Amino acid sequence: MRQFKSESKKLMDMMINSIYTHKEIFLREIVSNASDAIDKLYFRSLTDSTVGLTADDFAIRIEIDKDARIIRVIDNGCGMTAEDLEKNLGTIAHSGSLNFRNENEKTENVDIIGQFGVGFYSAFMVGDKVTVDTRAFGAEEACRWESCGAEGYTIGKSDKADVGTVVAIHLKDDTEEENYSEYLEQYRISELIKKYSDYIRHPIRMAWSTRKPVEGKEGEFEDVTEDRVLNSMVPLWKKNKSEITPEEYNAFYKEKFRDWEDAARVIHAKTEGQATYNALMFIPKHPPFDFYTKEYEKGLQLYSKGVLIMDKCPDLLPDYFSFVKGLVDSEDLSLNISREMLQHDHQLKLIAKTLEKKIRSELEKMLTADRAAYEEFYKSFGVQLKFGVYNDYGMHKDVLQDLLLFTSSFEKKPATLKEYVSRMPEGQDSIYFAAGETVEKIEMLPQCDAVREKNYEILYLTENVDEFALMMLQQYDGKKFVNICDDGFDLSSEDEKKALEEKNTAAKDLFDCMKEALGDSVQAVRFTGKLKEHPVCLTSEGGLSLEMEKTLNAMPNAGGEKVKAQIVLEINADHPIAEKLNGLYDNDRDTLQKYAKLLYGEACLIGGKSVADPVEHSKLICELMLK
Ligand code: ADP
């Protein structure tokens, strides 16, 4: 007896003791596997005549053996070797599954089953013994995998003669709460196939018996068995939109793309013309568990004339829409096109272009028609869109700028740039923003006062990528983006500016003396007219802001080289401290230099930076207290 890998064992336990209410989905899982296996062999048969089967030969068959309490799902797909069995049914590929389960243990309705490649194991929700007889295409012999549950499994020989797989599930005994015998009823099976597997492209056949009156013999009945196909075989995406209910779309989405929640949006497009294709795409409500990891692969499934030719075709989706799940079925692609050829395929590029437009307009629709849903979506994927603006030297900014949201000082709600501009009062010519760790911290910035006084709105940027994205945009609707923490930012009138300049020129020696005390930590010291209550603030010169400095230096690849923002210590020219400093310059330069350090420390703290030398800072404060 072989042991399941420890994770698989836990999962098996979970399946066996499942209180999951949708146990019936086991059939969907086993049938999907059968269909995938057929797809694989069918795809091969297109180029390999030794397969010896043509399109019409492929089928899935369901057999019910009431006496033995066994239900069999039989396919003539690619089959598995002993090695495949070990690899596929002895382990679970995705280790994320169980971690995920722990987090969500209390959420009962979460459909985690079937999400992480655990599909096959769901057979143990209804069965107490599962036997898999299989023969791989081209293999010398057939194998049998057998398991009665968590204890383990065996792999041995099988006398299966033809290529393909038989999954036989021996149903558990009925209990007071659970009725397993229902899966031995032909009506029930037919109903489940219609519900979950109707679109499967291959026929799902079953022997169907009906009691019929015997011809010519009144009152006499006989059992007649006929072969029936249970599914309509039309892939969902080929049906007309009007024939599909939202529930059907979502059932399809959840099964195929392994989500436990409905999609936020469904995009079903049929196009004829330059590129002929059917596309069915979904915008998820939440990121998949691996979305923000390197393992995540973007892409859409690619079908050609109904045959799956690639599971995740990355060229169909731009990076900024990598969260979209779905598929494309095109008549125009050749079936045996290779991956390398696909990359250069003109048709594919054309399709990708139109899909991008469709996704964008769907998001725009959501933004206007269902703001709450859009804001939810944005919480999950907004960062992605902002990276999209920034990446490729801003090449895609026009596509994305109207999809962006930033928290605004106006009602502290997310606002689009369009909304911001529409609310700009007369006289405002720029879009103001400030960056920081949290909205609360930004609101405390001294620089905010003057902007607020004018009733101008401020965009609060709290994510690392935000400022970089705005830098790439440069302007929106002709309005420049202005960081209120930039040293050049000043809302004063021309006269006020002039007066300030004079004050600054007059105080040149004072500033030199202060700068000497501060050394390299600042680029310059000067008076400012932008502050109201606060005595000091820090600004930056030359486009690299303090927040950007933080972000860039925190990046793993920054190497030894640290970037440095050019910081200016600005002093409120109308604050009593200004006069005090002037006085100290004349009488006590030693104290002036200590005050310079104290003021710089203060400005750092207000601006959300830490004080470089806290010990010195507190010593200076004490000294001051004792005076
Ligand atoms: P998933 O289908 O998500 O990969 P499963 O646990 O359902 O996860 O199946 C694991 C693997 O076992 C499949 O990926 C496939 O390689 C193999 N497999 C399952 N059923 C069959 C089958 N009927 N024919 C061939 N291979 C199969």
XYZ file of C-alpha atoms in Angstrom, residues 19-334:
316
model
C -20.248 18.106 5.073
C -20.237 19.879 1.768
C -23.760 20.251 0.533
C -22.933 19.981 -3.130
C -21.548 16.484 -3.099
C -23.148 16.027 -6.489
C -20.318 18.012 -8.107
C -18.155 14.901 -7.987
C -19.684 13.847 -11.296
C -18.835 17.147 -12.924
C -15.217 16.763 -11.790
C -14.803 13.234 -13.072
C -16.530 14.056 -16.356
C -14.355 17.137 -16.898
C -11.256 15.036 -16.406
C -12.556 12.560 -18.951
C -13.257 15.341 -21.401
C -9.793 16.853 -20.921
C -8.248 13.458 -21.524
C -10.210 13.102 -24.749
C -9.172 16.572 -25.848
C -5.557 15.549 -25.422
C -5.846 12.423 -27.506
C -8.043 14.101 -30.091
C -5.508 16.869 -30.487
C -2.874 14.254 -31.039
C -4.997 12.346 -33.529
C -4.951 15.375 -35.793
C -1.285 14.888 -36.539
C -0.734 11.265 -35.599
C -2.596 8.679 -37.627
C -1.574 5.827 -35.318
C -4.190 7.049 -32.846
C -6.672 5.463 -35.180
C -9.667 7.430 -34.034
C -11.590 10.232 -35.699
C -13.598 13.041 -34.156
C -16.822 11.021 -34.018
C -15.231 8.111 -32.184
C -14.534 10.036 -29.027
C -17.076 9.766 -26.250
C -17.606 9.592 -22.521
C -19.806 6.814 -21.240
C -21.533 6.535 -17.907
C -22.523 3.123 -16.602
C -24.624 2.403 -13.573
C -24.469 -0.920 -11.796
C -27.255 -0.801 -9.240
C -26.575 -4.173 -7.652
C -22.913 -3.488 -7.074
C -23.605 0.185 -6.171
C -21.014 1.308 -8.700
C -21.041 4.234 -11.074
C -18.469 4.232 -13.864
C -17.225 7.090 -15.989
C -15.464 5.755 -19.060
C -13.489 7.704 -21.604
C -11.368 6.864 -24.627
C -8.960 9.706 -23.997
C -5.217 9.737 -23.485
C -5.162 7.443 -20.448
C -2.430 7.306 -17.816
C 0.719 5.285 -17.258
C 1.623 3.949 -13.809
C 3.884 6.954 -13.454
C 1.065 9.346 -14.363
C -1.151 7.645 -11.808
C 1.420 8.112 -9.126
C 1.967 11.719 -10.040
C -1.633 12.722 -10.687
C -3.623 10.753 -8.181
C -1.082 10.313 -5.403
C -0.271 13.955 -4.902
C -1.862 17.295 -5.162
C -0.061 19.679 -7.374
C -1.065 22.901 -5.722
C 0.119 23.204 -2.186
C -1.868 26.398 -1.744
C -5.048 24.434 -1.281
C -4.719 23.460 2.330
C -3.330 26.743 3.542
C -6.264 28.278 1.908
C -8.593 25.928 3.649
C -7.299 26.804 7.081
C -7.942 30.462 6.536
C -11.446 29.807 5.421
C -12.358 26.937 7.649
C -15.229 28.841 9.154
C -16.783 29.960 5.912
C -19.015 27.080 5.140
C -20.275 28.108 1.770
C -16.917 28.513 0.201
C -16.679 26.174 -2.733
C -13.070 25.247 -2.317
C -13.609 21.846 -3.752
C -12.341 21.631 -7.250
C -10.464 24.874 -7.003
C -6.953 23.675 -6.693
C -6.782 20.569 -8.754
C -8.461 18.443 -6.119
C -11.203 17.498 -8.535
C -10.586 13.789 -8.679
C -10.584 13.412 -4.913
C -14.154 14.664 -4.746
C -15.131 11.106 -5.725
C -14.525 10.245 -2.079
C -17.360 12.506 -1.017
C -19.788 9.909 -2.310
C -17.647 6.804 -2.691
C -15.860 4.568 -0.200
C -13.740 2.906 -2.862
C -12.493 4.261 -6.147
C -10.878 2.155 -8.850
C -9.197 3.635 -11.902
C -8.404 1.304 -14.801
C -6.427 3.062 -17.441
C -4.296 2.491 -20.484
C -2.192 5.293 -21.865
C -1.926 5.797 -25.585
C 1.135 3.947 -26.785
C 1.649 2.062 -23.502
C 2.447 -1.641 -23.399
C 0.126 -2.401 -20.545
C -2.802 -1.051 -18.592
C -2.748 -0.158 -14.882
C -5.128 -0.085 -11.999
C -5.155 2.477 -9.212
C -7.295 1.695 -6.241
C -8.034 3.387 -2.946
C -10.497 3.074 -0.118
C -9.629 6.417 1.371
C -7.000 8.159 3.389
C -4.989 5.041 4.287
C -3.409 4.984 0.887
C -3.682 3.503 -2.553
C -2.324 0.671 -4.634
C -1.163 0.623 -8.210
C -1.184 -2.678 -10.055
C -1.903 -4.281 -13.397
C -5.185 -4.045 -15.216
C -6.554 -6.076 -18.080
C -8.053 -3.054 -19.797
C -7.532 -3.651 -23.517
C -8.231 -0.301 -25.147
C -6.780 3.134 -24.632
C -8.593 5.325 -22.132
C -9.745 5.379 -18.547
C -12.516 3.891 -16.433
C -13.175 5.567 -13.102
C -15.367 3.308 -10.970
C -16.838 4.745 -7.801
C -18.330 2.395 -5.260
C -20.976 4.440 -3.473
C -21.112 4.693 0.315
C -24.049 3.186 2.164
C -26.988 5.489 2.725
C -27.289 7.037 6.154
C -30.114 8.900 7.834
C -28.806 12.214 6.582
C -27.319 11.197 3.296
C -28.745 9.382 0.353
C -26.034 8.126 -1.964
C -28.213 5.678 -3.855
C -29.688 8.569 -5.797
C -26.558 8.504 -7.956
C -27.638 5.091 -9.199
C -30.774 6.587 -10.761
C -30.596 7.400 -14.449
C -32.790 10.494 -14.016
C -30.530 11.900 -11.373
C -27.410 11.355 -13.472
C -29.028 12.883 -16.508
C -30.079 15.882 -14.440
C -26.540 16.383 -13.103
C -25.025 16.183 -16.554
C -27.488 18.792 -17.839
C -26.768 20.997 -14.878
C -22.987 20.897 -14.834
C -21.630 19.299 -17.958
C -24.030 20.196 -20.726
C -21.455 22.126 -22.727
C -18.851 19.317 -22.681
C -17.933 18.967 -26.345
C -17.874 15.211 -26.434
C -21.031 13.141 -26.187
C -21.762 11.766 -22.733
C -23.596 8.531 -23.408
C -25.621 6.315 -21.144
C -27.848 3.302 -21.615
C -31.337 4.564 -20.913
C -34.119 2.175 -20.051
C -37.757 2.952 -20.418
C -40.801 0.837 -19.785
C -42.799 0.675 -22.961
C -46.048 -1.018 -23.906
C -45.397 -4.136 -25.942
C -46.710 -3.622 -29.435
C -49.741 -5.678 -30.250
C -50.095 -6.916 -26.683
C -52.438 -4.660 -24.768
C -51.591 -4.102 -21.086
C -48.155 -5.629 -21.389
C -44.970 -3.662 -20.787
C -41.312 -4.335 -21.387
C -38.028 -2.599 -20.519
C -36.400 -1.098 -23.557
C -32.842 0.111 -23.398
C -31.502 2.669 -25.788
C -28.308 4.612 -26.038
C -28.778 8.269 -25.108
C -26.575 11.305 -25.281
C -27.147 13.317 -22.114
C -25.485 16.609 -23.007
C -26.231 19.120 -25.735
C -22.504 19.466 -26.521
C -22.790 23.098 -27.495
C -20.074 24.955 -25.670
C -21.553 27.738 -23.585
C -19.648 30.380 -25.493
C -21.194 29.276 -28.769
C -24.717 29.730 -27.505
C -26.584 32.983 -27.892
C -26.376 35.376 -25.006
C -30.146 35.405 -24.722
C -30.174 31.661 -24.097
C -27.804 31.824 -21.172
C -28.821 32.698 -17.647
C -26.489 34.497 -15.231
C -26.457 31.317 -13.132
C -25.197 29.318 -16.096
C -22.435 31.798 -16.786
C -21.368 31.706 -13.181
C -21.559 27.945 -12.822
C -19.349 27.679 -15.880
C -16.941 30.287 -14.565
C -16.629 28.730 -11.154
C -16.115 25.257 -12.488
C -13.684 26.136 -15.186
C -11.668 28.818 -13.481
C -11.906 27.477 -9.983
C -13.431 30.300 -8.088
C -15.852 29.974 -5.217
C -17.480 33.306 -5.853
C -19.455 34.535 -8.841
C -17.581 36.761 -11.261
C -17.976 40.515 -10.912
C -18.581 40.833 -14.623
C -19.136 38.568 -17.620
C -18.045 39.596 -21.097
C -19.453 37.441 -23.865
C -18.456 38.572 -27.309
C -19.029 37.158 -30.744
C -17.295 38.859 -33.574
C -17.195 38.388 -37.254
C -15.207 40.389 -39.699
C -11.479 40.939 -39.607
C -11.152 38.395 -36.835
C -13.828 35.806 -36.279
C -14.047 34.542 -32.762
C -16.175 33.880 -29.717
C -14.818 35.125 -26.448
C -16.125 34.533 -22.981
C -14.311 36.477 -20.311
C -14.834 37.019 -16.624
C -13.668 39.725 -14.283
C -13.254 38.054 -10.898
C -14.423 39.665 -7.684
C -11.208 38.902 -5.868
C -7.654 37.980 -6.800
C -6.849 34.257 -6.956
C -4.675 33.121 -4.085
C -1.523 33.206 -6.175
C -2.279 36.420 -8.085
C 0.421 38.496 -6.452
C 3.066 35.770 -6.684
C 5.535 34.937 -9.427
C 3.705 31.663 -10.040
C 0.625 33.384 -11.408
C 0.287 32.943 -15.141
C -1.942 35.301 -17.005
C -3.738 34.284 -20.157
C -6.918 33.103 -21.776
C -7.706 29.613 -22.928
C -7.357 29.395 -26.643
C -9.627 27.175 -28.699
C -9.571 26.678 -32.386
C -12.856 25.442 -33.788
C -13.845 24.163 -30.381
C -10.600 22.330 -29.640
C -8.444 23.536 -26.804
C -5.020 24.350 -28.174
C -3.532 26.293 -25.282
C -4.537 26.582 -21.664
C -3.135 30.009 -20.877
C -2.320 32.049 -23.901
C -0.530 35.082 -22.464
C -0.510 37.050 -25.699
C -4.242 37.538 -25.509
C -4.113 39.746 -22.417
C -2.090 42.823 -21.591
C -0.384 42.685 -18.184
C -2.660 45.294 -16.711
C -5.684 43.111 -17.415
C -3.977 39.919 -16.264
C -6.742 39.305 -13.722
C -9.230 38.503 -16.491
C -10.144 34.837 -16.850
C -11.739 33.321 -19.876
C -11.377 31.819 -23.290
C -11.300 32.607 -26.949
C -12.488 30.294 -29.695
C -11.455 31.287 -33.170
C -12.061 29.709 -36.537
C -9.117 31.532 -37.986
C -6.326 29.787 -36.156
C -4.752 26.661 -37.454
